[in-house]
mmCIF file with all atom_site columns, C-alpha atoms in Angstrom:
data_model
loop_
_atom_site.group_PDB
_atom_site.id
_atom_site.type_symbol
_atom_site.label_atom_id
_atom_site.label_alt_id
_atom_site.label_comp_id
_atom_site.label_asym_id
_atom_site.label_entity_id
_atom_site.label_seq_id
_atom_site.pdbx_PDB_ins_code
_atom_site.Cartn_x
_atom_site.Cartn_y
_atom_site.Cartn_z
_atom_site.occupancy
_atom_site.B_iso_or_equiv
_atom_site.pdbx_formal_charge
_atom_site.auth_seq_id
_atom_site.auth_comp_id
_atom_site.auth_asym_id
_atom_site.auth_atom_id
_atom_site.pdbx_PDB_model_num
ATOM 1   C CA . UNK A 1 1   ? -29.143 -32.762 1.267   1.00 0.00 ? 1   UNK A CA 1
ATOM 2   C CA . UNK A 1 2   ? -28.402 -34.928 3.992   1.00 0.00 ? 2   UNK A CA 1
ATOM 3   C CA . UNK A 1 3   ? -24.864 -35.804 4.900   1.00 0.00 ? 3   UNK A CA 1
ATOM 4   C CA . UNK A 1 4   ? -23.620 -39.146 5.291   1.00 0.00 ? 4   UNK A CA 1
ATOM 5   C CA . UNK A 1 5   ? -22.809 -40.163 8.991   1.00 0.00 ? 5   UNK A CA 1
ATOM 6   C CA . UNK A 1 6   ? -19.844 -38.298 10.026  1.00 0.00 ? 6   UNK A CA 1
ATOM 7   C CA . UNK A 1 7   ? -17.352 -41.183 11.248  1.00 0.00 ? 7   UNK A CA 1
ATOM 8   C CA . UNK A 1 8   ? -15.074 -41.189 14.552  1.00 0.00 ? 8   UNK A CA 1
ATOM 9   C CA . UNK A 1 9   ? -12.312 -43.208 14.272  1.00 0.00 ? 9   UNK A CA 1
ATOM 10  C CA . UNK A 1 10  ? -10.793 -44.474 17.472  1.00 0.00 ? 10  UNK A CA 1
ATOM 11  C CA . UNK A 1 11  ? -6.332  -45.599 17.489  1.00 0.00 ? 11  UNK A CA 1
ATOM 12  C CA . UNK A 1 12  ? -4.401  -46.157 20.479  1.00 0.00 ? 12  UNK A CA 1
ATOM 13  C CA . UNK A 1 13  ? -3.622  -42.336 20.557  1.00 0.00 ? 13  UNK A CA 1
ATOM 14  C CA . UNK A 1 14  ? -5.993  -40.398 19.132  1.00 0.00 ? 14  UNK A CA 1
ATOM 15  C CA . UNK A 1 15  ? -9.312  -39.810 17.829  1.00 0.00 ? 15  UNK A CA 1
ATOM 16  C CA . UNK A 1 16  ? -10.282 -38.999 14.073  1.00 0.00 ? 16  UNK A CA 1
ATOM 17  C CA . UNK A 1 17  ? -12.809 -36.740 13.334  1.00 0.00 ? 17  UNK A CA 1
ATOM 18  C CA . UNK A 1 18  ? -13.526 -34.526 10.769  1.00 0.00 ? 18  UNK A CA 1
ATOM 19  C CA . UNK A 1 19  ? -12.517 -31.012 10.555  1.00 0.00 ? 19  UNK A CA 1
ATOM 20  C CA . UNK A 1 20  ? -15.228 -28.851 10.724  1.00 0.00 ? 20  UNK A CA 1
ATOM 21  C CA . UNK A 1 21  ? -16.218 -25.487 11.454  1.00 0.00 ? 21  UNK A CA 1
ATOM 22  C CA . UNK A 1 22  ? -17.004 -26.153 14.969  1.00 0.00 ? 22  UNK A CA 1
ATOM 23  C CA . UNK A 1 23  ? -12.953 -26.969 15.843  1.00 0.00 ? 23  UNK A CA 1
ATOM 24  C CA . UNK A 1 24  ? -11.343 -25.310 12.773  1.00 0.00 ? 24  UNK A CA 1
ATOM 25  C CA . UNK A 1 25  ? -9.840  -23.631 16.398  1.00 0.00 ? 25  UNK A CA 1
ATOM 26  C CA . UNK A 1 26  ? -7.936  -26.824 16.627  1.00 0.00 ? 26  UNK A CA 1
ATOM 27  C CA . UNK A 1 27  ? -6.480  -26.514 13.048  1.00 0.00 ? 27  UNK A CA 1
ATOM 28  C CA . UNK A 1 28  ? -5.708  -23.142 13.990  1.00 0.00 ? 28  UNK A CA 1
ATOM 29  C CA . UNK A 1 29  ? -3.253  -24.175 16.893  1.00 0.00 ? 29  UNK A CA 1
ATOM 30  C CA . UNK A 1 30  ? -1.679  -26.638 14.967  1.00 0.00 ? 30  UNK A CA 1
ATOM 31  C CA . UNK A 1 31  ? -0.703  -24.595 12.064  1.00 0.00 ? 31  UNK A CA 1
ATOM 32  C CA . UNK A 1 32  ? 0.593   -21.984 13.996  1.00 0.00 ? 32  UNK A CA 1
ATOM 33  C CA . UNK A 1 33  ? 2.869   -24.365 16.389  1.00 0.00 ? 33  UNK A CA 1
ATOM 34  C CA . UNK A 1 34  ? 3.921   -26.131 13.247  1.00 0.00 ? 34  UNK A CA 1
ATOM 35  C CA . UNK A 1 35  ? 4.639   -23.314 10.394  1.00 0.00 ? 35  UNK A CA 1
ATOM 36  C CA . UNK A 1 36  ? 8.123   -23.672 10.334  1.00 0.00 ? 36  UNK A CA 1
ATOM 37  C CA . UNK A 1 37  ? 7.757   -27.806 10.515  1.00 0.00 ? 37  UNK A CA 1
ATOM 38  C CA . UNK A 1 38  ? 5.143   -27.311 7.296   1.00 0.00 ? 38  UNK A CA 1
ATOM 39  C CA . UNK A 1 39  ? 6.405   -25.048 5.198   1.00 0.00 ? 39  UNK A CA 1
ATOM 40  C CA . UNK A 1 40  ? 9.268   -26.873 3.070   1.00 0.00 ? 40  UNK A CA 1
ATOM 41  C CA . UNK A 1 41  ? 6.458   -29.238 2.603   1.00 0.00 ? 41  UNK A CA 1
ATOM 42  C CA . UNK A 1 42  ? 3.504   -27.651 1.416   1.00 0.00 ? 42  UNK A CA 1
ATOM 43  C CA . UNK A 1 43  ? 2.325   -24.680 -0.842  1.00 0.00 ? 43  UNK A CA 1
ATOM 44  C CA . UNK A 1 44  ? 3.056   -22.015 -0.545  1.00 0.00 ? 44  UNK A CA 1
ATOM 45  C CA . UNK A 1 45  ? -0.493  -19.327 1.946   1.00 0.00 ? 45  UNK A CA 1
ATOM 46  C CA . UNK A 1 46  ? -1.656  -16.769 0.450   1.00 0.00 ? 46  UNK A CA 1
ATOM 47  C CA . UNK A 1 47  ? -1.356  -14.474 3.872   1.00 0.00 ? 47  UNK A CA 1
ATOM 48  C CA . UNK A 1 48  ? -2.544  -10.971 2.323   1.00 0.00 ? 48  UNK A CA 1
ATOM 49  C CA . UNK A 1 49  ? -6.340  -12.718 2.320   1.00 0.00 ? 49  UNK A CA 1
ATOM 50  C CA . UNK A 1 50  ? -7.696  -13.303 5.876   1.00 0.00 ? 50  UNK A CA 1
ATOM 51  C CA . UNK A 1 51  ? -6.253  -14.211 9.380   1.00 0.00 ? 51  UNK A CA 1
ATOM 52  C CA . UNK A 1 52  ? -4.858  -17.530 9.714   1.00 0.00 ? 52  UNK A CA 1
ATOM 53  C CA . UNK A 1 53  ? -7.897  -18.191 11.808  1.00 0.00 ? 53  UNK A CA 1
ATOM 54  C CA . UNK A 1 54  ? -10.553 -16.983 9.355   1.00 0.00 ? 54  UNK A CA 1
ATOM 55  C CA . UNK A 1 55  ? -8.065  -19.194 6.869   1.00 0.00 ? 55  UNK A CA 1
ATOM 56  C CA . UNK A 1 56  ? -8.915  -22.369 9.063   1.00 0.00 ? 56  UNK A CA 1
ATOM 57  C CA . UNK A 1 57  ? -12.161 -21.504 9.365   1.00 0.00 ? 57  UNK A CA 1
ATOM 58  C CA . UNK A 1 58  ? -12.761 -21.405 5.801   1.00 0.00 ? 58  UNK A CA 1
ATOM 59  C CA . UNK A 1 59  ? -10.925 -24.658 5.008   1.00 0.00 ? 59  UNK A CA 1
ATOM 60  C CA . UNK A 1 60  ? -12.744 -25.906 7.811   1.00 0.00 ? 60  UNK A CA 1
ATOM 61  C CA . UNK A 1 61  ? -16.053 -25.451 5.715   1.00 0.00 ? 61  UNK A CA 1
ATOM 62  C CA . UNK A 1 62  ? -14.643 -26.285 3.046   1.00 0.00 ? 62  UNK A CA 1
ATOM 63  C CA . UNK A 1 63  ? -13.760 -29.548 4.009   1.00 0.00 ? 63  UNK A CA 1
ATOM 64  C CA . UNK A 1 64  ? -16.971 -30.400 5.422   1.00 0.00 ? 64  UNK A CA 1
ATOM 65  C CA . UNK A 1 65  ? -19.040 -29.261 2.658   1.00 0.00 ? 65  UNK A CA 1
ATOM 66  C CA . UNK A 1 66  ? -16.582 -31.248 0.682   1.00 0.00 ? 66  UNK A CA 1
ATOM 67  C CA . UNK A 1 67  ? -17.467 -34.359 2.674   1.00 0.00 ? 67  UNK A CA 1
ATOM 68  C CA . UNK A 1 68  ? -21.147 -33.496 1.702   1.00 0.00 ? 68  UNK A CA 1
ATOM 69  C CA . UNK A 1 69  ? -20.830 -34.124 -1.734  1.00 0.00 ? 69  UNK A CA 1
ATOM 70  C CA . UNK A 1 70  ? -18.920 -37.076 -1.562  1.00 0.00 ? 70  UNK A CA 1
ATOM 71  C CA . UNK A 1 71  ? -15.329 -35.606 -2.776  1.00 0.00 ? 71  UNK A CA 1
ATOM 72  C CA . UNK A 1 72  ? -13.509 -35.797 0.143   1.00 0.00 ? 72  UNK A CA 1
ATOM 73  C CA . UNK A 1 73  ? -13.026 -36.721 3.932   1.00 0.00 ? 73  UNK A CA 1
ATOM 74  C CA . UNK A 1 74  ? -10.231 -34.430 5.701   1.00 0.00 ? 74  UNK A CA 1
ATOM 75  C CA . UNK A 1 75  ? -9.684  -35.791 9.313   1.00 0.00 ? 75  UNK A CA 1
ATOM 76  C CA . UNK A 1 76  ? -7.775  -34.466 12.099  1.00 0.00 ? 76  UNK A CA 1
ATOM 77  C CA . UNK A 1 77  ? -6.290  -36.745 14.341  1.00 0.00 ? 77  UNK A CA 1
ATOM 78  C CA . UNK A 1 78  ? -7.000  -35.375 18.277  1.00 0.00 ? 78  UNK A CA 1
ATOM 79  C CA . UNK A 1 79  ? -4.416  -36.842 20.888  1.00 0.00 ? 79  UNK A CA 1
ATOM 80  C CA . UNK A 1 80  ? -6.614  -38.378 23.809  1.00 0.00 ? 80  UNK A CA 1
ATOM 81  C CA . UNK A 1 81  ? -5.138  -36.325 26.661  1.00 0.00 ? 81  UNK A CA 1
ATOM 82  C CA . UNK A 1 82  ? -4.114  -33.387 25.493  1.00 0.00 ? 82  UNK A CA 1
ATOM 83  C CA . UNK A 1 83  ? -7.518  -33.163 23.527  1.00 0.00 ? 83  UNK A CA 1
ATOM 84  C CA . UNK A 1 84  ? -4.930  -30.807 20.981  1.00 0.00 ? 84  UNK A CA 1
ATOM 85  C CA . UNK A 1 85  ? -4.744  -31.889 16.986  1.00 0.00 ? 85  UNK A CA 1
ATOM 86  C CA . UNK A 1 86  ? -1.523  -33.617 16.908  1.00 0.00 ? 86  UNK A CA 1
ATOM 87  C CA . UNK A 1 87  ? -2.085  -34.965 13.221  1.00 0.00 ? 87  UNK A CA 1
ATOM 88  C CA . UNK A 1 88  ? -4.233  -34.887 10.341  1.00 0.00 ? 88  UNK A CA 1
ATOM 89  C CA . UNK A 1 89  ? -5.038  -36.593 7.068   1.00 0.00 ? 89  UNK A CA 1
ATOM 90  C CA . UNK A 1 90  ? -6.802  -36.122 4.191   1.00 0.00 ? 90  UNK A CA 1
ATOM 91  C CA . UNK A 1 91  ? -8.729  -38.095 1.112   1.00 0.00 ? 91  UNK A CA 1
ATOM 92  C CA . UNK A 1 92  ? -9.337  -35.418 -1.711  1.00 0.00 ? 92  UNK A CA 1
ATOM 93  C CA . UNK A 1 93  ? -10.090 -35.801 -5.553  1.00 0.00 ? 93  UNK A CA 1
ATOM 94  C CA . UNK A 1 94  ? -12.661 -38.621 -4.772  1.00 0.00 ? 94  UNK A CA 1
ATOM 95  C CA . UNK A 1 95  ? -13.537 -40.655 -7.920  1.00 0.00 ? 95  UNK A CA 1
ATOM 96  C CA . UNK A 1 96  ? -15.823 -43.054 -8.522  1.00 0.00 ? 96  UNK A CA 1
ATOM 97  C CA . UNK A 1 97  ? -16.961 -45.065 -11.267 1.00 0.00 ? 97  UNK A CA 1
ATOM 98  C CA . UNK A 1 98  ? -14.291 -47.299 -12.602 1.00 0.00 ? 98  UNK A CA 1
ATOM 99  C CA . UNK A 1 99  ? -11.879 -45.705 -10.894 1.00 0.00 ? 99  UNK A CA 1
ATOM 100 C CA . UNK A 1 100 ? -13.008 -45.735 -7.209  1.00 0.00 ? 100 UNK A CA 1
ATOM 101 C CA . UNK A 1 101 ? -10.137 -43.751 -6.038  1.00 0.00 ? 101 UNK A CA 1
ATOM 102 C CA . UNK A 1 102 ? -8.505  -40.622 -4.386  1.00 0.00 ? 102 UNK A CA 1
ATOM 103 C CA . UNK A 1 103 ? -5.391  -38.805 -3.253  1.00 0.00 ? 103 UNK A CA 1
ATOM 104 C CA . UNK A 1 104 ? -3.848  -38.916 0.319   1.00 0.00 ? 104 UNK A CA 1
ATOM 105 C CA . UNK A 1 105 ? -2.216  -35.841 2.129   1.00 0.00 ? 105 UNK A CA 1
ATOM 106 C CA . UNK A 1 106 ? -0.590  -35.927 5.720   1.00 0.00 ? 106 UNK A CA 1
ATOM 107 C CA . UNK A 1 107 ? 1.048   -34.103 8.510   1.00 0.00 ? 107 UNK A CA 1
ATOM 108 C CA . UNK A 1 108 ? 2.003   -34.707 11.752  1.00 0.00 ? 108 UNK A CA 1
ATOM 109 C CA . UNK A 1 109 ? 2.940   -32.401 14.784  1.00 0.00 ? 109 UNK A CA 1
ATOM 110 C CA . UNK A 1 110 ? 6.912   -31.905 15.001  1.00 0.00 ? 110 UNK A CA 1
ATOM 111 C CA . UNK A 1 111 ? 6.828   -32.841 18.652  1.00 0.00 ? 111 UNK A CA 1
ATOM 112 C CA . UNK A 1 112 ? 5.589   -36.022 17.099  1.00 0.00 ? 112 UNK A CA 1
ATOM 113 C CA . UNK A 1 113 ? 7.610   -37.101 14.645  1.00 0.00 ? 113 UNK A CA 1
ATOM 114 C CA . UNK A 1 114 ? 9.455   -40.607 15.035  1.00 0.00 ? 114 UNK A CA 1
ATOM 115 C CA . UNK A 1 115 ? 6.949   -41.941 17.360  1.00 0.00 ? 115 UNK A CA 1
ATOM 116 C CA . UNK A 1 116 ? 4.486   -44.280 15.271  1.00 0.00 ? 116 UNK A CA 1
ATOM 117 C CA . UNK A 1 117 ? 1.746   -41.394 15.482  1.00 0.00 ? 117 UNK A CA 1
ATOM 118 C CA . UNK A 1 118 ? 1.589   -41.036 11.530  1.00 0.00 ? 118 UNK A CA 1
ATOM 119 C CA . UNK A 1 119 ? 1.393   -44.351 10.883  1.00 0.00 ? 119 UNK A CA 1
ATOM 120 C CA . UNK A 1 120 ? -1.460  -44.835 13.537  1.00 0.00 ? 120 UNK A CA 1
ATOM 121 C CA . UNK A 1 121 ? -3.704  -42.477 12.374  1.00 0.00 ? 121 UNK A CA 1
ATOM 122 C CA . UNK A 1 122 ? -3.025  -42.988 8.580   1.00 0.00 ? 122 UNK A CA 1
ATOM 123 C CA . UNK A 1 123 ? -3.806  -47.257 9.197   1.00 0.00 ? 123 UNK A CA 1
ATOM 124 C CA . UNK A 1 124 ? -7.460  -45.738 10.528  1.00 0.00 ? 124 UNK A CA 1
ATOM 125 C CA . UNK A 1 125 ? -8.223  -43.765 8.224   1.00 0.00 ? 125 UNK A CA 1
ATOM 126 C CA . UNK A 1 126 ? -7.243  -45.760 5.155   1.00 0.00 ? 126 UNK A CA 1
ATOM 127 C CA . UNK A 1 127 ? -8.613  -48.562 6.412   1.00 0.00 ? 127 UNK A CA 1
ATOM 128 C CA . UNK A 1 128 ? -11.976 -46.473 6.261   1.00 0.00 ? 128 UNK A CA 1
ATOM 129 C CA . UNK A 1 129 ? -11.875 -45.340 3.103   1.00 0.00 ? 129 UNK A CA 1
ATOM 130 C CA . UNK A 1 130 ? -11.247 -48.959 1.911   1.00 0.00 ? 130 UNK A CA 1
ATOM 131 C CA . UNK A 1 131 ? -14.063 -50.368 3.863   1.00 0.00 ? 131 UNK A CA 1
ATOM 132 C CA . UNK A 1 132 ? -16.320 -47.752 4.709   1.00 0.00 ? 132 UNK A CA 1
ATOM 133 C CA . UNK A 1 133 ? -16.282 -45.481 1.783   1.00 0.00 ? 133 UNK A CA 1
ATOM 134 C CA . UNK A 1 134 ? -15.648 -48.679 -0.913  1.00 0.00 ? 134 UNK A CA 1
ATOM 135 C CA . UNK A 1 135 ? -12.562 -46.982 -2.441  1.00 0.00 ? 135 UNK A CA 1
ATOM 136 C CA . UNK A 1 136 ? -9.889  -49.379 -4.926  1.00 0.00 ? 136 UNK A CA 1
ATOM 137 C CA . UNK A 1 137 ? -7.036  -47.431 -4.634  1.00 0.00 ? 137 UNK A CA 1
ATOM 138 C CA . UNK A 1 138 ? -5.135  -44.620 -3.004  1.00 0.00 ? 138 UNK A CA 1
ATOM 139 C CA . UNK A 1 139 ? -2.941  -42.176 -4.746  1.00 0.00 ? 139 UNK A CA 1
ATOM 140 C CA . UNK A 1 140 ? 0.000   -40.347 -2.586  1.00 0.00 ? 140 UNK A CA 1
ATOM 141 C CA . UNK A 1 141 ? 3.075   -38.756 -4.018  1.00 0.00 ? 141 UNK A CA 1
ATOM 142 C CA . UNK A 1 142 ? 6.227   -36.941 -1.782  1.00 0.00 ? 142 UNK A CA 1
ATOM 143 C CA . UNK A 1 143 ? 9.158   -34.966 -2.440  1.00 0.00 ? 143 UNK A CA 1
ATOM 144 C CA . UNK A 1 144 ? 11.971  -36.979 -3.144  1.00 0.00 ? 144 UNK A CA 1
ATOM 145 C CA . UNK A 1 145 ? 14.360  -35.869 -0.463  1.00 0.00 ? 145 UNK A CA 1
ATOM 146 C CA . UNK A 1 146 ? 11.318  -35.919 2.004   1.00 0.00 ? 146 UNK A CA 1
ATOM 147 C CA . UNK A 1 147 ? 12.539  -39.590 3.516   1.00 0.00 ? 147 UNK A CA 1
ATOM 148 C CA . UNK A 1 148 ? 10.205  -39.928 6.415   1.00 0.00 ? 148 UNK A CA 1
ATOM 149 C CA . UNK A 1 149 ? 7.628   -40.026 4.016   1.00 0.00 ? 149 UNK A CA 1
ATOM 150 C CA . UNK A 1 150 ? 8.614   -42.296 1.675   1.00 0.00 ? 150 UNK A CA 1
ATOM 151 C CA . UNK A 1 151 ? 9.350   -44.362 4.366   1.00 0.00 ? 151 UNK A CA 1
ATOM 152 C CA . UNK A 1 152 ? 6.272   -44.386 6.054   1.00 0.00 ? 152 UNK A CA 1
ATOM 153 C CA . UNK A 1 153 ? 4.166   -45.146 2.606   1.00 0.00 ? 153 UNK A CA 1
ATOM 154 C CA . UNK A 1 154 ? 6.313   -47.997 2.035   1.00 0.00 ? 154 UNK A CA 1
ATOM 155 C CA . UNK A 1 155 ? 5.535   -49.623 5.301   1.00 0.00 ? 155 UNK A CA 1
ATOM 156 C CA . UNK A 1 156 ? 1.760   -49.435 4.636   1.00 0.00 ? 156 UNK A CA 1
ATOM 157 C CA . UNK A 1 157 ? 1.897   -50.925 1.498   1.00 0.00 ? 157 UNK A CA 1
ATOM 158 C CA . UNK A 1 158 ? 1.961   -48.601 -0.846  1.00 0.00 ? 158 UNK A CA 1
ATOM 159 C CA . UNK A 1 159 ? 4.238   -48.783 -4.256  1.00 0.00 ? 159 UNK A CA 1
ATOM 160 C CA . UNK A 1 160 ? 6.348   -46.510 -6.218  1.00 0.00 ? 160 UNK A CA 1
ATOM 161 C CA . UNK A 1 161 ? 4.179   -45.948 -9.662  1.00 0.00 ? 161 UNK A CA 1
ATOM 162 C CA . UNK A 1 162 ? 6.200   -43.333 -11.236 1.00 0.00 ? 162 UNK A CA 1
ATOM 163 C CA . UNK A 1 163 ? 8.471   -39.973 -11.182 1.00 0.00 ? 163 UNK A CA 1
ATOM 164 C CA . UNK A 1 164 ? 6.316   -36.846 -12.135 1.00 0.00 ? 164 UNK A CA 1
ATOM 165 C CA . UNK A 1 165 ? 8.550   -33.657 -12.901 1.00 0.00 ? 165 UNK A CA 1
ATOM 166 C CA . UNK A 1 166 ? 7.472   -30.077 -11.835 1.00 0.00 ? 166 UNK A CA 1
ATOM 167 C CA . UNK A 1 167 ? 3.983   -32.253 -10.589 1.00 0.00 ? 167 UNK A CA 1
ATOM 168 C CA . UNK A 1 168 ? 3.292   -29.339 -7.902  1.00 0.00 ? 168 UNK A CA 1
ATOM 169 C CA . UNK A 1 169 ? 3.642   -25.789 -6.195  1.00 0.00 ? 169 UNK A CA 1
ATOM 170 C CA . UNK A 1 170 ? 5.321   -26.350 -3.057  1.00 0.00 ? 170 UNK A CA 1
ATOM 171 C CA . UNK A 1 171 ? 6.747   -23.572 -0.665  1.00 0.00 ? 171 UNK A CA 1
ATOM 172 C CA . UNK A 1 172 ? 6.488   -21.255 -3.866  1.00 0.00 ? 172 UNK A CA 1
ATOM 173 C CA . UNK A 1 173 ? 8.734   -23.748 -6.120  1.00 0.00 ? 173 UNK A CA 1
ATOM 174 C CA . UNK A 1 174 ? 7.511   -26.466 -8.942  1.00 0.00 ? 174 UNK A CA 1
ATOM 175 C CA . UNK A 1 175 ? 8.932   -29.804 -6.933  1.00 0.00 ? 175 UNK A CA 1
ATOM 176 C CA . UNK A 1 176 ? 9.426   -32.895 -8.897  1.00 0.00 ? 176 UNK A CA 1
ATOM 177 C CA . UNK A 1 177 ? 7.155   -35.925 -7.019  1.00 0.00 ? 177 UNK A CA 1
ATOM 178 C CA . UNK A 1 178 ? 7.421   -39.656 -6.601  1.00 0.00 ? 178 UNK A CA 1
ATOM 179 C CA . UNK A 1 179 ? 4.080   -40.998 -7.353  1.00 0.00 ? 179 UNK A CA 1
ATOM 180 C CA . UNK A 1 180 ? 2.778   -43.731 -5.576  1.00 0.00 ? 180 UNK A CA 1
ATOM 181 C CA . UNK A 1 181 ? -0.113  -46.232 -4.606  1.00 0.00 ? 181 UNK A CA 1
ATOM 182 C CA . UNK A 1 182 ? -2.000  -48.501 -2.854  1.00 0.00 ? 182 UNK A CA 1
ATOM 183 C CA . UNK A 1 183 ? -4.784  -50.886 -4.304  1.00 0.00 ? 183 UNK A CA 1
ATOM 184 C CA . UNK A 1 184 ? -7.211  -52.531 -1.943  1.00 0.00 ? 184 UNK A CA 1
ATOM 185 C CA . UNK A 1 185 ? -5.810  -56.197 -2.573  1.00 0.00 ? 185 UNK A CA 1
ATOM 186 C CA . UNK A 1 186 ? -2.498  -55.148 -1.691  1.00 0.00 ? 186 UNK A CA 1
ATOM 187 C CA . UNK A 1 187 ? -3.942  -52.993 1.518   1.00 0.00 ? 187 UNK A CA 1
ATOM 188 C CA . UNK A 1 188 ? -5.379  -56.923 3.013   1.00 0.00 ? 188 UNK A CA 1
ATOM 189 C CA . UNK A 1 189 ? -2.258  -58.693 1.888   1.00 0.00 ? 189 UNK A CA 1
ATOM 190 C CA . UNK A 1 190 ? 0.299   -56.391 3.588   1.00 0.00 ? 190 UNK A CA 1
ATOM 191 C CA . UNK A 1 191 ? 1.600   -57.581 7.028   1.00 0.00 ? 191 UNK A CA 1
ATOM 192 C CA . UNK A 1 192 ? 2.992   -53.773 8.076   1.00 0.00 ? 192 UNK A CA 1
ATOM 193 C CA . UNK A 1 193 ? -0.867  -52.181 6.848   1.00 0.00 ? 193 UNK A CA 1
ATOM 194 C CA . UNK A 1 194 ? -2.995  -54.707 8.519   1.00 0.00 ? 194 UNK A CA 1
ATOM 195 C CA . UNK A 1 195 ? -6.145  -53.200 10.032  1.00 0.00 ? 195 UNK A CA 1
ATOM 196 C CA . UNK A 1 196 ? -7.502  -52.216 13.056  1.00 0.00 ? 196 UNK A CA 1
ATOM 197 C CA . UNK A 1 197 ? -10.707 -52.999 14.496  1.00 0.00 ? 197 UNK A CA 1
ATOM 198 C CA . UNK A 1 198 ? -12.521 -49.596 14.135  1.00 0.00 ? 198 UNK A CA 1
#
């Protein structure tokens, strides 16, 4: 099978790419400088497995083989300079048919934070899967006490849908989620998501 055309996406900051086998390395780093900056946000790692290298590596492949078939595109975000991962963000549960959708997962480095970078790389890569990959709508739910992220989904458009209770397994506990959205239509009408050239 031959695999679409990986994309590059350039921002001001950074370069999107996707995360691969051949800088799962990259991944690597940035897990291990962020744990502590992750963990209240994510589920919980198995750690008894594998090495949190051989972890990245497999997640790495993965991800690519997951790009493959079409089901999803996981990007890390590579900060010009340093040429480190400072960022990354992911489209998974692709669906197409009538639904043409997916669901949207991010992180950014904690030296980061409160600096735009988010927003930056998450304007590229939406603004892909909207254009490149033909997708209606884009599913992303948060904690609710996690306030950056609301934030930040609310100035790219996106629109509180719903409440889900005990909707997933994070650091070990069931966590209640605000669901939310963002349809295509909205995506061109919004002044605060408008795209970039790519």
């Amino acid at each position: 099978m031959k695999l679409p055309e990986p994309p590059v996406l350039e921002t001001d900051r950074c370069l999107l790419t996707l995360l691969r086998s051949d800088n799962a390395r990259l991944l690597a780093d940035y897990r291990q400088r962020n744990q502590a900056h992750l963990a209240p946000w994510e589920p919980a790692t198995d750690v008894s497995t594998a090495t949190p290298a051989l972890r990245c590596r497999r997640a790495a492949e993965q991800a690519w083989l997951a790009f493959g078939q079409g089901t999803a595109v996981h990007f890390i975000a590579i900060d010009r300079q340093s040429q480190v991962m400072v960022a990354g963000c992911n489209f998974t549960n692709i669906v197409r048919g009538p639904l043409q959708a997916c669901h949207l997962g991010y992180s950014v480095d904690q030296a980061h934070q409160g600096q735009g970078l988010m927003r930056e790389v998450l304007r590229a890569g939406i603004a892909y899967m909207f254009d490149t990959q033909g997708l209606h709508r884009i599913m992303a739910c948060h904690m609710s006490a996690n306030i950056r992220s609301e934030r930040l989904l609310q100035v790219l458009g996106f629109e509180r849908e719903g409440y889900a209770r005990a909707y997933l397994k994070i650091a070990g506990q069931w966590e209640d989620m605000v669901l939310n959205s963002l349809i295509l239509d909205r995506w061109q009408q919004y002044p605060g998501a408008a795209r970039q050239s790519m």
